MMTF fields as JSON, N, C-alpha, C and O atoms, coordinates in Angstrom:
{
  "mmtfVersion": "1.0.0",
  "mmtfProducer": "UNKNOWN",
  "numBonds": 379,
  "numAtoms": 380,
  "numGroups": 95,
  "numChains": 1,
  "numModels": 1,
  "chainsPerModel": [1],
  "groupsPerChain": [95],
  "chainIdList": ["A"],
  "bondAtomList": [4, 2, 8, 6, 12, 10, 16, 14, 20, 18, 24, 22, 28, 26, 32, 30, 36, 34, 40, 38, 44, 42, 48, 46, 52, 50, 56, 54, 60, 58, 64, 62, 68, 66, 72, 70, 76, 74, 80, 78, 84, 82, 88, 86, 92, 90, 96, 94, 100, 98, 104, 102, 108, 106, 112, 110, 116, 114, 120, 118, 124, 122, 128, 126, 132, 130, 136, 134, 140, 138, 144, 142, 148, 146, 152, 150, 156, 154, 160, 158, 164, 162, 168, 166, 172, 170, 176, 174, 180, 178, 184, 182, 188, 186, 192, 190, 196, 194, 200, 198, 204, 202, 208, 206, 212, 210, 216, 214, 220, 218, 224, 222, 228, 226, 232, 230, 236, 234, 240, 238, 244, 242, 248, 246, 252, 250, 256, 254, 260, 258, 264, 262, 268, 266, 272, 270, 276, 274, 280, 278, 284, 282, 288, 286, 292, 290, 296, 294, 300, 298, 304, 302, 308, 306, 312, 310, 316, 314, 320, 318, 324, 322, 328, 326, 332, 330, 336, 334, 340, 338, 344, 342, 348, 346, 352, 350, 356, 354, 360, 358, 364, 362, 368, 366, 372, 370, 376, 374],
  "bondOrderList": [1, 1, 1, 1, 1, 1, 1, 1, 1, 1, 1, 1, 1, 1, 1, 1, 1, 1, 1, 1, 1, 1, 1, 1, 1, 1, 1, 1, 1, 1, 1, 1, 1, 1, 1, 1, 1, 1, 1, 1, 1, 1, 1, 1, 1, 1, 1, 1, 1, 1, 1, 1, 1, 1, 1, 1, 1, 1, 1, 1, 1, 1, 1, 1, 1, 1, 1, 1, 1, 1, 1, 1, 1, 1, 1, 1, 1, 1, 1, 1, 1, 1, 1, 1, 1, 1, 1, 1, 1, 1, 1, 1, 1, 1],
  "groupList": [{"groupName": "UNK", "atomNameList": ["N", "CA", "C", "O"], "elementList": ["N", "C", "C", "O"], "formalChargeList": [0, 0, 0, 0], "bondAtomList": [1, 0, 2, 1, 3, 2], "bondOrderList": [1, 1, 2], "singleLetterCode": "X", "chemCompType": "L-PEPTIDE LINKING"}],
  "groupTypeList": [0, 0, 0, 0, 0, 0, 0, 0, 0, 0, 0, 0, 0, 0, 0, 0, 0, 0, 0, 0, 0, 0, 0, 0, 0, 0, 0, 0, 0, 0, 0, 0, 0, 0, 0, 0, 0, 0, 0, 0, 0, 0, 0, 0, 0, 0, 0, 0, 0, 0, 0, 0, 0, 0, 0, 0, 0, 0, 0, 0, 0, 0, 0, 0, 0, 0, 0, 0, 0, 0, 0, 0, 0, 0, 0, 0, 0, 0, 0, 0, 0, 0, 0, 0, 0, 0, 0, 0, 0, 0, 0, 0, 0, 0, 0],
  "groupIdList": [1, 2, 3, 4, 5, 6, 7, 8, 9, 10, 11, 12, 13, 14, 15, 16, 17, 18, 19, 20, 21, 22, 23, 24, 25, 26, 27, 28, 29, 30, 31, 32, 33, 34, 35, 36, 37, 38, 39, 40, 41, 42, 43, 44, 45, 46, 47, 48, 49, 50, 51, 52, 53, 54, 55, 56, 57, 58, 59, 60, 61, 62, 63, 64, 65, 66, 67, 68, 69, 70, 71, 72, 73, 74, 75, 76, 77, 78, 79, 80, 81, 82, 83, 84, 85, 86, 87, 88, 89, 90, 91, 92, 93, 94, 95],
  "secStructList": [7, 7, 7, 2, 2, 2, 2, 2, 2, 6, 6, 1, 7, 1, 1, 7, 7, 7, 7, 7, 7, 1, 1, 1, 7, 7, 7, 7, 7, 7, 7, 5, 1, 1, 1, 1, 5, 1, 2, 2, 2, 2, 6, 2, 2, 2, 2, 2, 2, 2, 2, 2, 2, 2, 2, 2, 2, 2, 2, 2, 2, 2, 2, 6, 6, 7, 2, 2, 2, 2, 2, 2, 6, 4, 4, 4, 1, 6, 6, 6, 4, 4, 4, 1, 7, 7, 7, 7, 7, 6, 6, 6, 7, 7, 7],
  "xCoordList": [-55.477, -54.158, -53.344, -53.806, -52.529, -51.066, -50.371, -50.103, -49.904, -49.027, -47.844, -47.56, -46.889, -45.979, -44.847, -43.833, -45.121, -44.343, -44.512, -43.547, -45.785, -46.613, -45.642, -45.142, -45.469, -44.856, -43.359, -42.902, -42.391, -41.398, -40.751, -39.918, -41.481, -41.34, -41.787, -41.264, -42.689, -42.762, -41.811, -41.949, -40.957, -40.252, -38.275, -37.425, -38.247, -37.391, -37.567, -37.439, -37.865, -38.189, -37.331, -36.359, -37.404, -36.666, -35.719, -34.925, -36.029, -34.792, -33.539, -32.355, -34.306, -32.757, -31.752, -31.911, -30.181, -29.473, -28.119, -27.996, -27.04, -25.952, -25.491, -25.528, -24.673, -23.883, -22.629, -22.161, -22.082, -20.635, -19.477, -19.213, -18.93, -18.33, -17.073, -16.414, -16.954, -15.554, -14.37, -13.326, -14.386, -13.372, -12.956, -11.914, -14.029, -13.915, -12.954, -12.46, -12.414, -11.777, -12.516, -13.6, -11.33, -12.691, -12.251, -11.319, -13.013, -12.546, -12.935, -13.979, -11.629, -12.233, -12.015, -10.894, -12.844, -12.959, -11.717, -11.732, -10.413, -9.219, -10.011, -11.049, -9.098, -9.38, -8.531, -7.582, -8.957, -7.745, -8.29, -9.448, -7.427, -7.601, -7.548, -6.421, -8.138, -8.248, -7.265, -6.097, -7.878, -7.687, -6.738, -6.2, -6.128, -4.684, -4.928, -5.448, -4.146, -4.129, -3.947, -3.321, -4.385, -3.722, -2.31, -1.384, -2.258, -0.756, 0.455, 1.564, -0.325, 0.823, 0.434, 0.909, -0.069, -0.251, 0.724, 1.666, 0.544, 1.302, 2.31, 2.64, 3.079, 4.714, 5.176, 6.207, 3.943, 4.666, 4.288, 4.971, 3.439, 3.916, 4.722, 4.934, 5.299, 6.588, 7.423, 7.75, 7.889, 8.982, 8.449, 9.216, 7.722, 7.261, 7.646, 8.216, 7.32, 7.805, 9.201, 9.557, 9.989, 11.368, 11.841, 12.648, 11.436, 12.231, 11.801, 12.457, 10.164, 10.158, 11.06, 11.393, 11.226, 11.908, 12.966, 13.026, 14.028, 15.245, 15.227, 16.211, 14.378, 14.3, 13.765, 13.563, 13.619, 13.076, 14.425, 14.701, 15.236, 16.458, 17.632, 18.452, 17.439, 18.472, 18.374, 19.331, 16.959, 16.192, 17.024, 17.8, 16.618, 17.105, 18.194, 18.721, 18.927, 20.78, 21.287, 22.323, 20.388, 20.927, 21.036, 21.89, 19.448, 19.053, 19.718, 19.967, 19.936, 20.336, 21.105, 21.035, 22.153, 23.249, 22.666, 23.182, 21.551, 20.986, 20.603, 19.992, 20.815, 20.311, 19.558, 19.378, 18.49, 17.097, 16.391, 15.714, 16.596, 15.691, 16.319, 15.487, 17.62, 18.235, 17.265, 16.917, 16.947, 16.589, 15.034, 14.583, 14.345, 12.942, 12.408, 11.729, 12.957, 12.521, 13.018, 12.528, 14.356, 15.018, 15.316, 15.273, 15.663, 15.778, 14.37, 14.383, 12.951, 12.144, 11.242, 10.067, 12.497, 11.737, 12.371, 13.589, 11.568, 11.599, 12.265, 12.544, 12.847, 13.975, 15.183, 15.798, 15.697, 16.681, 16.941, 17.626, 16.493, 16.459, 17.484, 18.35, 17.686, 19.669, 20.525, 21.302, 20.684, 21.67, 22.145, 23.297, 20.992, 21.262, 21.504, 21.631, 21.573, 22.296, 23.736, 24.627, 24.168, 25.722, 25.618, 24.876, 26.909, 27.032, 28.275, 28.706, 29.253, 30.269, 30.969, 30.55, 31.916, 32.83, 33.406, 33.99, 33.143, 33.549, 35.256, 35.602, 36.572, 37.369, 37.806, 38.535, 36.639, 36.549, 35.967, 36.377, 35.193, 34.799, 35.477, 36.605, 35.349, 36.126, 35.414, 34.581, 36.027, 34.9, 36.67, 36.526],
  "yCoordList": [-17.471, -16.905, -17.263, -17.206, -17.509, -17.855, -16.838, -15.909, -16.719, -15.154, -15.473, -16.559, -14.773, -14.715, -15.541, -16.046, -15.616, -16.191, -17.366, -18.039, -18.069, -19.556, -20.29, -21.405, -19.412, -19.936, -20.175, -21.247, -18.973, -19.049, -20.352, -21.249, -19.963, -21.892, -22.824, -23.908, -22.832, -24.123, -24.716, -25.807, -23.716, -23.793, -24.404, -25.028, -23.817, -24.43, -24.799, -24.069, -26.048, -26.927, -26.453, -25.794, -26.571, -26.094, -27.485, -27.55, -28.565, -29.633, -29.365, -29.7, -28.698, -28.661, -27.473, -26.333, -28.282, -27.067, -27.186, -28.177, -26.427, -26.806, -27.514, -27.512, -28.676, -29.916, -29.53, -29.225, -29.624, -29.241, -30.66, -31.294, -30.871, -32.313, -31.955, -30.922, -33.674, -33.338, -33.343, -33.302, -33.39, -33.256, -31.681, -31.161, -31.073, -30.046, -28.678, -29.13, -27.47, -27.049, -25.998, -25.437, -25.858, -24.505, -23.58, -23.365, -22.782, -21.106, -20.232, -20.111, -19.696, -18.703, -17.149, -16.804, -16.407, -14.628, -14.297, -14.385, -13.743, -13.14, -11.871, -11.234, -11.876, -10.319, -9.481, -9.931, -8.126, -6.925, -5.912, -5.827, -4.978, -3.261, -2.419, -2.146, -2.181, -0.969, -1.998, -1.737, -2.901, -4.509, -4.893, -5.676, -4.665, -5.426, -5.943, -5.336, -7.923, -8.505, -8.224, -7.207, -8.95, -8.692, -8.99, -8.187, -10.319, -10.448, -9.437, -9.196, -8.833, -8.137, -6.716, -5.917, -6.173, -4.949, -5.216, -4.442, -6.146, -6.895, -6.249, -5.298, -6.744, -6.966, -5.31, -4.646, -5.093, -3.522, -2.548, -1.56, -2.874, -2.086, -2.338, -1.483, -3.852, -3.763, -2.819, -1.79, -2.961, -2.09, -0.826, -0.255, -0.261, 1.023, 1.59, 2.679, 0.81, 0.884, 1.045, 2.1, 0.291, 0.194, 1.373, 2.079, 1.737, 2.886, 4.154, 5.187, 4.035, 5.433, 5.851, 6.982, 4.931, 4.683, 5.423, 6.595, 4.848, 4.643, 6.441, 7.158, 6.773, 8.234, 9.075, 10.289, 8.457, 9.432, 9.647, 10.796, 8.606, 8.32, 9.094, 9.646, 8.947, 10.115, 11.13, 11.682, 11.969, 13.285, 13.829, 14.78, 12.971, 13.788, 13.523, 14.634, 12.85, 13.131, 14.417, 15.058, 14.621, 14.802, 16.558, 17.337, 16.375, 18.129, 18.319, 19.423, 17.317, 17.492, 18.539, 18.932, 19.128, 19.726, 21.586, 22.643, 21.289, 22.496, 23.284, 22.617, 24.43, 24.875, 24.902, 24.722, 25.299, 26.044, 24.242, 23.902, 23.103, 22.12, 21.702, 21.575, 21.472, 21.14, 20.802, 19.833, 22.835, 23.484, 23.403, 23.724, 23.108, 23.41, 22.046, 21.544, 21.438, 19.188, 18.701, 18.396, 18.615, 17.575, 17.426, 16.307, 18.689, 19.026, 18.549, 18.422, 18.231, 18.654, 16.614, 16.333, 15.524, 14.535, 13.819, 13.773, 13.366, 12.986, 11.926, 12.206, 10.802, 10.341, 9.867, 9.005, 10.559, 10.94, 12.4, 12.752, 12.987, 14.953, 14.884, 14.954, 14.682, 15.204, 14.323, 13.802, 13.96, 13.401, 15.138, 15.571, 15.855, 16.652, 17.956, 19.021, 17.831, 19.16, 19.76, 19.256, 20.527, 21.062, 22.16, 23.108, 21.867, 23.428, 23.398, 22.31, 24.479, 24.61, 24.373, 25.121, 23.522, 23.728, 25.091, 25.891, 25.266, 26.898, 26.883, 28.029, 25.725, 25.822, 27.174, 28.157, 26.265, 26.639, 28.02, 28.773, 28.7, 29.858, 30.912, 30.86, 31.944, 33.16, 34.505, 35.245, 34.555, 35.935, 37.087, 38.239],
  "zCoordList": [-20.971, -21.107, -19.871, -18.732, -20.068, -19.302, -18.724, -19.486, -17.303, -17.053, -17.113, -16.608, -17.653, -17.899, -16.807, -17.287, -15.357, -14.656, -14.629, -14.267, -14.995, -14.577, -15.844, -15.7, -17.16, -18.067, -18.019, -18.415, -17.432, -17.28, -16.145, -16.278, -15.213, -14.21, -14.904, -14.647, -15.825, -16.051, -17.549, -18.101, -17.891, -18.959, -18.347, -18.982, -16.855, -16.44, -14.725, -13.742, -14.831, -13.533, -12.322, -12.692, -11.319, -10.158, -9.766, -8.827, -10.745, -10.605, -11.559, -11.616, -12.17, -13.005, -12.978, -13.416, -12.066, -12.277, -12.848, -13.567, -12.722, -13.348, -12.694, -11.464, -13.784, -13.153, -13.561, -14.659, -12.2, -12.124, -11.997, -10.976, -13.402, -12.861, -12.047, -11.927, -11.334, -10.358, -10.974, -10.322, -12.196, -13.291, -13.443, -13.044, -14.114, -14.049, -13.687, -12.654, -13.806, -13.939, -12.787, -12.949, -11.181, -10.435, -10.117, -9.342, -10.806, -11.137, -9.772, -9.131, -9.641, -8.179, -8.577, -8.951, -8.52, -9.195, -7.714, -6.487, -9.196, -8.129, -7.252, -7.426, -6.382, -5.605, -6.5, -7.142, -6.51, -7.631, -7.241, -6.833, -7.342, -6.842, -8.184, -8.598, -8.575, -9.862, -11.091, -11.379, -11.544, -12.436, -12.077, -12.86, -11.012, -10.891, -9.442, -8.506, -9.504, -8.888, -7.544, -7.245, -6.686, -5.237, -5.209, -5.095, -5.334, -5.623, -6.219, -5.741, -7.715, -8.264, -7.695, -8.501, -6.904, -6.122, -4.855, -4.683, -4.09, -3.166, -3.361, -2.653, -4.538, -5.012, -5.588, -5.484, -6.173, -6.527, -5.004, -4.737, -4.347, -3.343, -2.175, -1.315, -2.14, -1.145, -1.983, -1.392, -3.382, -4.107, -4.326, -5.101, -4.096, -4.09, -2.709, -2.64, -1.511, -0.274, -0.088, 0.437, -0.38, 0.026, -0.66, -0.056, -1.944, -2.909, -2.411, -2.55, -1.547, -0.932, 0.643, 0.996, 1.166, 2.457, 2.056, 2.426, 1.193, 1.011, 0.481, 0.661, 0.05, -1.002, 0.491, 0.459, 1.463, 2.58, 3.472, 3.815, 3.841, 4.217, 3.965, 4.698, 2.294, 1.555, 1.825, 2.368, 1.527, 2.19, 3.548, 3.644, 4.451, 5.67, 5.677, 5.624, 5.705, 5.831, 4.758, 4.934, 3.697, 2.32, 3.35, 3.773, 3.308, 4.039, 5.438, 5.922, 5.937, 7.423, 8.011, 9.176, 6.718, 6.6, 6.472, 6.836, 5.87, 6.066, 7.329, 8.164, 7.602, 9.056, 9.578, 10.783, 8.229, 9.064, 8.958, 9.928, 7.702, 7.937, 9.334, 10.232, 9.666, 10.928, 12.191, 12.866, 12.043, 13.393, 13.51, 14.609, 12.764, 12.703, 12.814, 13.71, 11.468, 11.294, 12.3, 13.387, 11.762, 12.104, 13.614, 14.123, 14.455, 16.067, 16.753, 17.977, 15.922, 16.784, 16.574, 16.81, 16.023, 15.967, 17.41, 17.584, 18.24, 19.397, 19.546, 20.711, 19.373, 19.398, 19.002, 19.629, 17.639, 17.137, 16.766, 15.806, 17.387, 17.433, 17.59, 16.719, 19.1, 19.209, 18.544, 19.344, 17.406, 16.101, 15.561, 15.583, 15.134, 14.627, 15.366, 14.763, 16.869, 17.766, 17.263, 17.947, 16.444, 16.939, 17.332, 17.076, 18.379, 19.396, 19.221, 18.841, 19.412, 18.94, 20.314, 21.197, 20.678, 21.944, 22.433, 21.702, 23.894, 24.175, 23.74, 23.451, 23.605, 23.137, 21.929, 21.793, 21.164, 19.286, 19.612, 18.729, 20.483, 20.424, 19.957, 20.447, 19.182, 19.213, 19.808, 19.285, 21.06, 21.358, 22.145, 22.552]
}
């Protein structure tokens, strides 16, 4: 009796392998994140980027006007804080 591996090598020689002609067509496995391309992930997240920016942008000017986001957010980002300081001129005071 024959064991099962003595048969399997000798059924395919260790010379023979795939011939790849230079004709041939050469396939490279894309990179992709949850089935989608690198490329088209690429592209939807620069535009995912810019539309959240722009929606973050709106945000704080939009709220800016508010007091308490004013005084709490917006006063306390370290170098555009004082954008959002108003103090009233002692002029304008009424006391």
């Amino acid at each position: 009796m024959v064991s099962p591996s003595a048969a399997r090598s000798a059924a395919s020689p260790a010379s023979t392998t795939n011939h790849r002609s230079p004709f041939a067509l050469r396939y490279k496995k894309q990179p992709h994140y949850a089935g989608f391309p690198l490329k088209t992930s690429v592209r939807y997240g620069t535009i995912a980027t810019a539309f959240g920016a722009t929606a973050g942008i709106f945000a704080v000017f939009f709220f800016g006007e508010v007091p308490r986001v004013r005084k709490d957010i917006l006063m306390n980002i370290p170098v555009i804080g004082g954008y959002w300081e108003r103090s009233i001129p002692p002029e304008d005071n009424v006391s």
